[in-house]
XYZ file of C-alpha atoms in Angstrom:
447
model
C 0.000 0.000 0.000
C 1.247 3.569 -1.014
C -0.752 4.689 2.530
C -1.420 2.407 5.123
C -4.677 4.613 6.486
C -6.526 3.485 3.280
C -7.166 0.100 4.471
C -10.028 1.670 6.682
C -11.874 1.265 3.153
C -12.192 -2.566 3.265
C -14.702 -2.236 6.354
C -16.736 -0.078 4.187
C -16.556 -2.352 1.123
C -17.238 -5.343 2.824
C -20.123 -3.564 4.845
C -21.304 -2.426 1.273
C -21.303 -5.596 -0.455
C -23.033 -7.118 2.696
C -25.777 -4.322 2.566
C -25.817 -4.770 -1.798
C -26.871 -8.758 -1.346
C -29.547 -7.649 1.491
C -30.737 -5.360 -1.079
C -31.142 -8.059 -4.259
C -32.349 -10.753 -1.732
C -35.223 -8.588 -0.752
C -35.860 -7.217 -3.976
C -35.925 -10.878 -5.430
C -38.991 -11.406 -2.311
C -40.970 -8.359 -3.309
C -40.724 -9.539 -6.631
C -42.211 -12.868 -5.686
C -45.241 -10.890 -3.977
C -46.332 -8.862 -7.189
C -46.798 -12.903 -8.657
C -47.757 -14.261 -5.414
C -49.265 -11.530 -3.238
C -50.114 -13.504 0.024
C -46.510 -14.667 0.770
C -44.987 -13.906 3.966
C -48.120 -11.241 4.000
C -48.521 -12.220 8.122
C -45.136 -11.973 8.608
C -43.195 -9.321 6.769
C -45.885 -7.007 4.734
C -44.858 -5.631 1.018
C -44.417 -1.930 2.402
C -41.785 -3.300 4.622
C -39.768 -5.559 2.597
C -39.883 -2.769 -0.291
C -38.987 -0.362 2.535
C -35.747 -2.559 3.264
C -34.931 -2.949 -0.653
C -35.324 0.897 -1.141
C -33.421 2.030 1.904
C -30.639 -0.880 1.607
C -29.622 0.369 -2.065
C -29.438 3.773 -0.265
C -27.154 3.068 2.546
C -25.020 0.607 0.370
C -24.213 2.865 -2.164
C -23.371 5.972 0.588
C -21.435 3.234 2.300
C -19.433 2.399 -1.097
C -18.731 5.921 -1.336
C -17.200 6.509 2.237
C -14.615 3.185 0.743
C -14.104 5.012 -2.202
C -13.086 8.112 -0.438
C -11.603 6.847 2.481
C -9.109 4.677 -0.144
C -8.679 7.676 -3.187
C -8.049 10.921 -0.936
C -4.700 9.212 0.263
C -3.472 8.558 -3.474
C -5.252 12.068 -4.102
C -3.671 14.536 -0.968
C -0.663 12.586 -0.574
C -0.658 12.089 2.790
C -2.580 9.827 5.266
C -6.349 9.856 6.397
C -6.784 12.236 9.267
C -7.767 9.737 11.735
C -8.206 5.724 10.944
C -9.886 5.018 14.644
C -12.197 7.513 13.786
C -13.747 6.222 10.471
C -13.815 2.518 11.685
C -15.974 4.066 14.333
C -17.994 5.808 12.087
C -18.364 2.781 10.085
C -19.634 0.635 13.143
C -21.902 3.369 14.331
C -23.253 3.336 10.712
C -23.611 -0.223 10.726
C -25.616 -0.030 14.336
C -27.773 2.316 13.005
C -28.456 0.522 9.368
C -29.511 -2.907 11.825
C -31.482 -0.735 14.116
C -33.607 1.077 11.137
C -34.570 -2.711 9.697
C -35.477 -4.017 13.181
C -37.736 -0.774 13.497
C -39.171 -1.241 9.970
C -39.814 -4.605 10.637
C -42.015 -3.661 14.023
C -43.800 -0.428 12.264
C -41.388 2.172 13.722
C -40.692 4.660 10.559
C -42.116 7.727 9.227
C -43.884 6.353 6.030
C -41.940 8.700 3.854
C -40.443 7.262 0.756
C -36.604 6.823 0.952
C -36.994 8.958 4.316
C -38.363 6.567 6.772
C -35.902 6.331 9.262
C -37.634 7.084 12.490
C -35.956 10.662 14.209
C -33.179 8.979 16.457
C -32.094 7.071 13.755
C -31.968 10.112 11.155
C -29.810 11.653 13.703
C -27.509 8.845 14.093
C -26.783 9.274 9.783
C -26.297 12.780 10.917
C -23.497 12.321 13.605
C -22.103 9.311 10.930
C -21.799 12.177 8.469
C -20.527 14.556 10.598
C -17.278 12.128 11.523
C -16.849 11.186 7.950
C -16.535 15.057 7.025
C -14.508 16.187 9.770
C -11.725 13.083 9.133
C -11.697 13.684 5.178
C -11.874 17.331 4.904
C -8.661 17.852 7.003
C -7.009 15.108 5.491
C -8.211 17.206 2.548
C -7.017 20.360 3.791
C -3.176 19.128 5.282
C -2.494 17.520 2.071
C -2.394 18.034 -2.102
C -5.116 19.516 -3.507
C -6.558 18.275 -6.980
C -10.074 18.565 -9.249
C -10.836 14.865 -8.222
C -10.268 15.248 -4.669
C -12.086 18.835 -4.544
C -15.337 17.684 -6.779
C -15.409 14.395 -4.493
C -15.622 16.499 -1.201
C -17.426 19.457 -2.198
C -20.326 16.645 -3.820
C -20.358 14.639 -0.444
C -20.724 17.633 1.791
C -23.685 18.597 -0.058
C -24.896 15.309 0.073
C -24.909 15.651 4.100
C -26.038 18.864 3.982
C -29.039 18.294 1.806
C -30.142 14.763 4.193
C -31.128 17.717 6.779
C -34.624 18.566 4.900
C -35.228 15.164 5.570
C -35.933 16.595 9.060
C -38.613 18.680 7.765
C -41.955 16.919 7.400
C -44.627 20.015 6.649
C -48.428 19.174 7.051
C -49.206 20.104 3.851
C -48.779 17.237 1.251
C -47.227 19.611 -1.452
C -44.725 21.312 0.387
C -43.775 18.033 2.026
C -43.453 16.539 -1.239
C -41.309 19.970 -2.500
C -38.782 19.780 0.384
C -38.994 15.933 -0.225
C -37.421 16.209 -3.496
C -34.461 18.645 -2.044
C -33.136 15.161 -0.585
C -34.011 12.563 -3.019
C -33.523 14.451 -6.255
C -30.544 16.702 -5.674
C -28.831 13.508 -4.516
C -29.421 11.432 -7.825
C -29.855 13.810 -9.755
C -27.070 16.409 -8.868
C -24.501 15.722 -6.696
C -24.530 11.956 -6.633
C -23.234 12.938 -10.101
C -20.403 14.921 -9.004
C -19.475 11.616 -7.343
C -19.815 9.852 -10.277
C -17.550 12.128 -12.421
C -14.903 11.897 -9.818
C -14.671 8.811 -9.003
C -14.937 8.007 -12.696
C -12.144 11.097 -13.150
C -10.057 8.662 -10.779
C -10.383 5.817 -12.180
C -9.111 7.283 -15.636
C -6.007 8.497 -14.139
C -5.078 5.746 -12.854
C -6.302 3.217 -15.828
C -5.530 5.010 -18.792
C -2.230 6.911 -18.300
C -3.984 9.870 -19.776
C -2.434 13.376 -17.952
C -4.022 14.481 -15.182
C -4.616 17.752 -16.691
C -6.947 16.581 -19.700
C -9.136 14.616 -17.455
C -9.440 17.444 -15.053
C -10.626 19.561 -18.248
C -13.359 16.973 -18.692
C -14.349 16.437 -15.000
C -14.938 20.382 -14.869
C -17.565 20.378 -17.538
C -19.125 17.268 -16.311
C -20.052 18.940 -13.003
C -20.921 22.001 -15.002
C -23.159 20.358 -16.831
C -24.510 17.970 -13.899
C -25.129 21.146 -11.841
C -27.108 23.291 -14.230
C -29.621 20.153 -15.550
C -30.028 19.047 -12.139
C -30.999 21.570 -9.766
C -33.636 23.290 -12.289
C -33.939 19.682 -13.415
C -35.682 19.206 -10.442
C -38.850 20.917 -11.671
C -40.057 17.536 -13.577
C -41.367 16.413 -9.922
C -43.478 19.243 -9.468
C -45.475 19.189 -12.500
C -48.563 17.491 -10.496
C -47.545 18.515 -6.849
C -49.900 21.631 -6.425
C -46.479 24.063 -7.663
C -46.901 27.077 -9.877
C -47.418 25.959 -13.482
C -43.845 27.748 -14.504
C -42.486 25.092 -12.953
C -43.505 22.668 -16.121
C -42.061 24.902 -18.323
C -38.840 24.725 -16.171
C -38.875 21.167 -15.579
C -39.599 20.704 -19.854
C -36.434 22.165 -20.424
C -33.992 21.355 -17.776
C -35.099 17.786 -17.348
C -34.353 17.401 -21.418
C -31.035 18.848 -21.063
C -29.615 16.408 -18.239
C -29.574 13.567 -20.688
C -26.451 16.080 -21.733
C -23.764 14.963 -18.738
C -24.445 11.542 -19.110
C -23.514 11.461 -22.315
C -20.674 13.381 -21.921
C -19.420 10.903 -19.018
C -19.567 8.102 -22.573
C -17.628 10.283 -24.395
C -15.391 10.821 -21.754
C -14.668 7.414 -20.500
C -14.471 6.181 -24.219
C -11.673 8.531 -25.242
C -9.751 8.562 -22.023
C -9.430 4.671 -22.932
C -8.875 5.264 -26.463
C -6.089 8.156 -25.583
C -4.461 6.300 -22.850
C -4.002 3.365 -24.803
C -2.545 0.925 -22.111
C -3.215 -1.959 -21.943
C -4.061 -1.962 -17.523
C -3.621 -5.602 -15.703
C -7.133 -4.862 -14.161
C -9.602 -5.488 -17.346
C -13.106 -6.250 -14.802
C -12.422 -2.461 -13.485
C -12.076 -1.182 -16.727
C -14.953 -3.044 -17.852
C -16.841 -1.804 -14.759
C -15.574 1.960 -15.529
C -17.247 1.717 -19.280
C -20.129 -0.254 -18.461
C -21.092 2.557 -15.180
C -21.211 5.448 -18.172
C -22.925 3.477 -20.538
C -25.641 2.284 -18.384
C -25.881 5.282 -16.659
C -26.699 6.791 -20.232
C -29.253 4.619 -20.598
C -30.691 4.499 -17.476
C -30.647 8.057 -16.097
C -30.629 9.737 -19.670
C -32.475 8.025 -22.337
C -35.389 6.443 -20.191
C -35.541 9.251 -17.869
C -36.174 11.491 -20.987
C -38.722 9.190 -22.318
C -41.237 10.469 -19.386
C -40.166 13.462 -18.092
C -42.029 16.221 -20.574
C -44.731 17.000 -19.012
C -47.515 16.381 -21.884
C -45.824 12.723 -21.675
C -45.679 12.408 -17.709
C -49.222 13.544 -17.316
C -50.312 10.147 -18.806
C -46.960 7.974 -17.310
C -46.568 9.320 -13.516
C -46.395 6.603 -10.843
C -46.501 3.542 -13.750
C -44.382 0.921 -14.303
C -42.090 2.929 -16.488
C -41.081 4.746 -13.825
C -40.256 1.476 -11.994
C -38.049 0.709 -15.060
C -36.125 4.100 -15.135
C -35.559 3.323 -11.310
C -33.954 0.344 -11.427
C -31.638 1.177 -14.850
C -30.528 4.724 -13.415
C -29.650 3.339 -10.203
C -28.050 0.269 -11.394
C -26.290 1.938 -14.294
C -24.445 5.056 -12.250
C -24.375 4.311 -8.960
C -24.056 0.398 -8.409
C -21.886 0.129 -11.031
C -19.757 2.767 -10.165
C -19.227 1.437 -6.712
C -18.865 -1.999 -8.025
C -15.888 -0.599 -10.670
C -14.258 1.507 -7.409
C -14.298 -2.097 -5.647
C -13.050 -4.215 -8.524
C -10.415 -1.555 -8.826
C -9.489 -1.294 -5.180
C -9.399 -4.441 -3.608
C -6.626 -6.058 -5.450
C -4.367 -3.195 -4.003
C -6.108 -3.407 0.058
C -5.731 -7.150 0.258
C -1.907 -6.912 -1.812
C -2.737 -9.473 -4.402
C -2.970 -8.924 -8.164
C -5.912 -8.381 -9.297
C -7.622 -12.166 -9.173
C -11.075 -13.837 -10.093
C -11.552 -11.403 -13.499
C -13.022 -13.891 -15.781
C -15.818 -14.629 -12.520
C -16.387 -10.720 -12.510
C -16.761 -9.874 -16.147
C -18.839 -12.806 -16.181
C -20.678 -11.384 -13.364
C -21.353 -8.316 -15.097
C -22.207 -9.399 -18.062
C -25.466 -11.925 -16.630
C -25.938 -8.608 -13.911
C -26.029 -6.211 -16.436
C -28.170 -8.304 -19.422
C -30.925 -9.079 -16.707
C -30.998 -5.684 -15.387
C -31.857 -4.409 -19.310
C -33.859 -7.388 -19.268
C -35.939 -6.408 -16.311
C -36.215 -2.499 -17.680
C -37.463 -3.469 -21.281
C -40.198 -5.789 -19.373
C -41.158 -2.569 -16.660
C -41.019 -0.526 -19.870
C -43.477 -2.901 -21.605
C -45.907 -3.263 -18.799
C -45.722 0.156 -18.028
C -47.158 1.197 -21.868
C -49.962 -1.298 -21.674
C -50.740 0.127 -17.701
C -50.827 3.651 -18.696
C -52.588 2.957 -21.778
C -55.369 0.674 -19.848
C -55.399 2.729 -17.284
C -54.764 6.077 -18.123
C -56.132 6.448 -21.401
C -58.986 4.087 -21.177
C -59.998 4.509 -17.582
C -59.961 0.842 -16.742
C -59.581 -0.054 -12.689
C -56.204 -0.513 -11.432
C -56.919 -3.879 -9.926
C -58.042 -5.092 -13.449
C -55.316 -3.731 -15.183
C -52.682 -5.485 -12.753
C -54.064 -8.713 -14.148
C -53.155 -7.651 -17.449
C -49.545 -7.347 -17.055
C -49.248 -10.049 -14.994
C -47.105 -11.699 -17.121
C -44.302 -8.676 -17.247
C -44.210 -9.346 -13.604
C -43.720 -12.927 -13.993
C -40.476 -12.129 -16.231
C -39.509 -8.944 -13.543
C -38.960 -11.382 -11.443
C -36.861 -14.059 -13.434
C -34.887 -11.510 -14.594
C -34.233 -10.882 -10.879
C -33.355 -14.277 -10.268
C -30.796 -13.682 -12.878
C -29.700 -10.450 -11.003
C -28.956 -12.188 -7.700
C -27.348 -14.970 -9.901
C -24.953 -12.375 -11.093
C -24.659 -10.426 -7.858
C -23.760 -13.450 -6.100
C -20.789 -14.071 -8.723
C -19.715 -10.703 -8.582
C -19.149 -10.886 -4.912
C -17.635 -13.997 -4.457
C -15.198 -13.125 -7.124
C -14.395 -9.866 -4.783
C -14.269 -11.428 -1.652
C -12.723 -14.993 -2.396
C -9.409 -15.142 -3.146
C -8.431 -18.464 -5.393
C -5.306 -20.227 -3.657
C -3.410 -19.756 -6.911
C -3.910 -15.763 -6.301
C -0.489 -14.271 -6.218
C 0.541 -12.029 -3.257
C 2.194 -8.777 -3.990
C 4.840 -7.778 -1.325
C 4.069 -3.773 -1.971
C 1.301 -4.044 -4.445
C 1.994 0.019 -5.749
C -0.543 2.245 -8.239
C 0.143 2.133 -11.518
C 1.980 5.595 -11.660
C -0.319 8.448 -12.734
């Protein structure tokens, strides 16, 4: 290891990959419920165990990033974390608090709020987690080098902490609770879990390609230009049927269009770093995961979020299945893939081994990745025929649900496939093979 400290990122990886399975496992059972709608209905109801899928993809993905940061703002700053002691403590408090929100779900303690049910105590446990995190990386931050990657990455999750505090807010009124709502849940996702994204990304290229750090700082500055300005005005395609001012359609029309823009410019720029670079990097399965997070995320966040966010088309579309398809490809495409590509990249270097098990990831991703477009085309389907049933020809929604049964049959196959993959892609993380060679002083590839 170039800096001991970073090794405080395995507990988050492992904790993340832990909290990723939880997540697939229970979105596999709610699948099984849409097809089967009485199981485990006495014991665990649907609004819990799609409460637990929901808030586990959450906390594993903010856990994945507190890894990625605690292991690139070493190589970043030169110089070691502020305090080790004081992220694994962070890390078990966050753990503690994770187990203590499912045990309250689980016995009807939560606030009901999509994404934002964590009951108060908890909600101020994330707070004092977030606190600790910030405090130990920003003056790591501050005693050491200073670059674009490092700055973007800090300046994104200190918004992210400081946006979780409207979660404290919970109005009366069901349109200004739904406003404030989106403040959290939107200007994560949609703005600066981006930032994130770029960075990280940003990293990974340095490190991959061989391309100069100054090019791919060139391109990480417009990516966060263009993340910021689509997705805070972007924000306006939630409040077309809220109870908002009507401007706020025209607003959302036009910003929500133009944030398919960053995402494609994070193809473009992953594309030609590789192409410019031009070396030919021992780690393939992160490379693969690096291209395949940008593509997806394209997809995903850009092309089928477009397809229902103008308004004259979301009038019709709100709350259908498409939007369940959207979900799952954006969050899949930038966010799980980018932690799984900071992972695949990472861990070969934390446990000082060459990078093992490739063939079991790429395989991994390839099943992961096929079902998950698998599973969006079939939401996608179901959701045309729902909103065109429904919507359009005023049938009842229990009725229509019996039409698209059969989309929710394949949903969840293809999620069978998905914890298939997930499963391979872990164990090819976590399990070494006894032929795995150990590096004495396993180094970066210099930048």
């Amino acid at each position: 290891m170039k800096y001991q400290s970073q090794k405080v990122a395995l507990y988050y990886i492992y904790g993340a990959l832990t909290l990723f399975a939880a997540q697939i496992l229970f979105g596999v059972v709610a699948g099984t419920v849409y097809v089967f709608p009485n199981v485990l209905s006495e014991l665990l109801p649907f609004n819990v165990i799609r409460m637990i899928h929901t808030n586990a993809l959450i906390v594993w993905l903010l856990m994945g990033y507190f890894g990625a940061a605690y292991y690139l703002l070493p190589e970043e700053c030169e110089t070691e974390l502020h305090s080790p002691k004081l992220a694994i403590i962070q890390f078990w408090l966050f753990m503690a608090a994770t187990a203590a929100a499912v045990v309250g779900y689980i016995l009807g303690y939560h606030e009901g709020r999509e994404f934002l049910e964590q009951p108060l105590p908890i909600k101020v446990g994330i707070v004092v987690v977030a606190l600790m995190f910030l405090y130990n990386t920003t003056l790591t931050l501050l005693k050491g080098r200073k670059t674009a990657v490092s700055n973007v990455l800090m300046v994104a999750l200190w918004f992210v902490a400081l946006l979780f505090l409207f979660a404290f807010y919970n109005p009366s009124n069901l349109a200004v609770d739904k406003m404030y709502w989106w403040y959290v849940v939107h200007l994560w996702v949609e703005g600066v879990w981006e930032l994130i994204m770029a960075s990280i990304l940003a990293f990974l290229m340095i490190k991959m390609t061989g391309v100069d750090r100054e090019v791919v700082e060139k391109w990480l500055y417009v990516m966060v230009s263009l993340s910021l300005f689509t997705g805070i005005l972007g924000t306006g395609h939630h409040y077309y049927w809220i109870g908002t001012p009507g401007y706020w359609q025209w607003i959302g029309n036009v910003f929500s269009t133009l944030e398919v823009v960053p995402f494609f410019a994070m193809v473009v720029f992953c594309f030609y770093m590789v192409w410019k670079g031009g070396r030919d990097h021992p780690n393939k399965a992160a490379l693969l995961w690096s291209l395949g997070c940008s593509v997806m995320a394209f997809f995903g966040a850009g092309v089928w979020g477009f397809m229902h966010t103008l308004s004259s088309i979301n009038y019709y579309t709100h709350g259908t299945q498409i939007t369940a398809a959207h979900g799952h490809l954006a969050f899949y495409g930038a966010y799980v893939m980018l932690n799984l590509a900071i992972f695949t990249y990472a861990l070969p270097y934390l446990r000082r081994r060459e990078p093992y098990n490739q063939q079991l990831n790429m395989w991994g991703f390839w099943i992961t990745t096929s079902a998950m477009a698998f599973m969006t085309f079939t939401l996608t389907f179901a959701g045309v025929v729902q909103t065109h049933l429904q919507r359009v020809l005023g049938m009842n929604y229990m009725e229509v649900q019996d039409q698209v049964a059969l989309f929710y049959w394949m949903r969840l196959g293809s999620g069978v496939v998905v914890l298939i993959g997930v499963t391979m892609i872990i164990w090819s993380l976590v399990v070494a093979p006894r032929d795995a060679r150990v590096t004495a002083g396993a180094r970066q590839p210099a930048e």
